Amino acid sequence: MDFLTIGLGKAVPALLYFLRVLVPVITAVTMCGCFSSLKLGRRKEDPVIVLKNTVTHGIIPVLYWENSIGRSRSCDIVLRDSTVSRDHAVLMRRESGWIVTDTGSKSGTFVNGRKIKSATPVMPGDVITMGSTSLSLSRTADVKGLKLKKPYRRQASSPAALLFSASAVQLMFCVQLCLAGEKASLEPLLPFCAVFVMEWGMYFYSVKLLGRVSFELETVAFLLCGIGVMLIAGTGVKNSYTQLDDVGSSLGHAHFQIGPC
């Protein structure tokens, strides 16, 4: 028994030292992965395809791997149509081709007259309808004045993998807090579990339910927020409750920002 106690007494400091070294490394890798993924997912390039308004015949170049479409000025493709939601749909390119996804719009998104319920493949010649605006997908080779360069085919990192790394960092912080005192305590697990549920709940709501394809900025926010909560919990678990309440309020506000409009 004494031998086991002595062994644990030596193992715990070694584990804490290992975690103190590992946490900054994984944090830096996760942050770099998020920003790199954002750059890859939204890299501007010569358009491979264009969208042609079937009524006005106006040409809209598709410049990114992932293109948000809506009435909001923050969208990559802005449609000046009051029947189009602020954040209506996303047109994205994958190895298999182009895909369009509705992002919780009021009127829905239609491909060739059929309302889509999930990510739907689209090809040149297909017509995407949002509100009263219909856009025909065309190759740039069929449009004069547009030069086509070699397509950019490198994929961005998986949003789930990046969020998993962020959760791993938070868990390592939690383990350090559990073992840091004279006696091991499981109390720091409470704020960790709260942050874990909120970040993964937000992920499934945004990516799985709303069909969004990017979660990098949210991952960075949750990573830093989780670290902050764990640091505050180090001064007393009850002290972290206020921070958790603020996070919950922010998520409620975010729901109205990214939900149906």
mmCIF file of N, CA and C in Angstrom, residues 33 133 173 199-200 213 217 251:
data_model
loop_
_atom_site.group_PDB
_atom_site.id
_atom_site.type_symbol
_atom_site.label_atom_id
_atom_site.label_comp_id
_atom_site.label_asym_id
_atom_site.label_seq_id
_atom_site.Cartn_x
_atom_site.Cartn_y
_atom_site.Cartn_z
ATOM 1 N N GLY A 33 -4.871 25.269 -37.004
ATOM 2 C CA GLY A 33 -5.753 24.467 -37.847
ATOM 3 C C GLY A 33 -7.031 25.202 -38.199
ATOM 4 N N THR A 133 -35.861 34.779 -56.750
ATOM 5 C CA THR A 133 -34.662 34.836 -57.591
ATOM 6 C C THR A 133 -34.250 33.437 -58.022
ATOM 7 N N PHE A 173 -6.945 20.770 -19.085
ATOM 8 C CA PHE A 173 -7.018 21.783 -18.036
ATOM 9 C C PHE A 173 -7.796 21.251 -16.842
ATOM 10 N N GLU A 199 -20.654 23.543 -26.305
ATOM 11 C CA GLU A 199 -19.942 23.652 -27.575
ATOM 12 C C GLU A 199 -20.362 22.581 -28.571
ATOM 13 N N TRP A 200 -20.571 21.361 -28.091
ATOM 14 C CA TRP A 200 -20.991 20.307 -29.010
ATOM 15 C C TRP A 200 -22.467 20.432 -29.362
ATOM 16 N N VAL A 213 -21.394 24.628 -43.038
ATOM 17 C CA VAL A 213 -20.216 23.833 -43.386
ATOM 18 C C VAL A 213 -18.946 24.350 -42.724
ATOM 19 N N LEU A 217 -14.524 29.532 -36.566
ATOM 20 C CA LEU A 217 -14.546 30.685 -35.666
ATOM 21 C C LEU A 217 -15.196 30.332 -34.336
ATOM 22 N N LEU A 251 -24.807 32.131 -26.302
ATOM 23 C CA LEU A 251 -25.339 31.112 -27.202
ATOM 24 C C LEU A 251 -26.787 31.409 -27.559
#
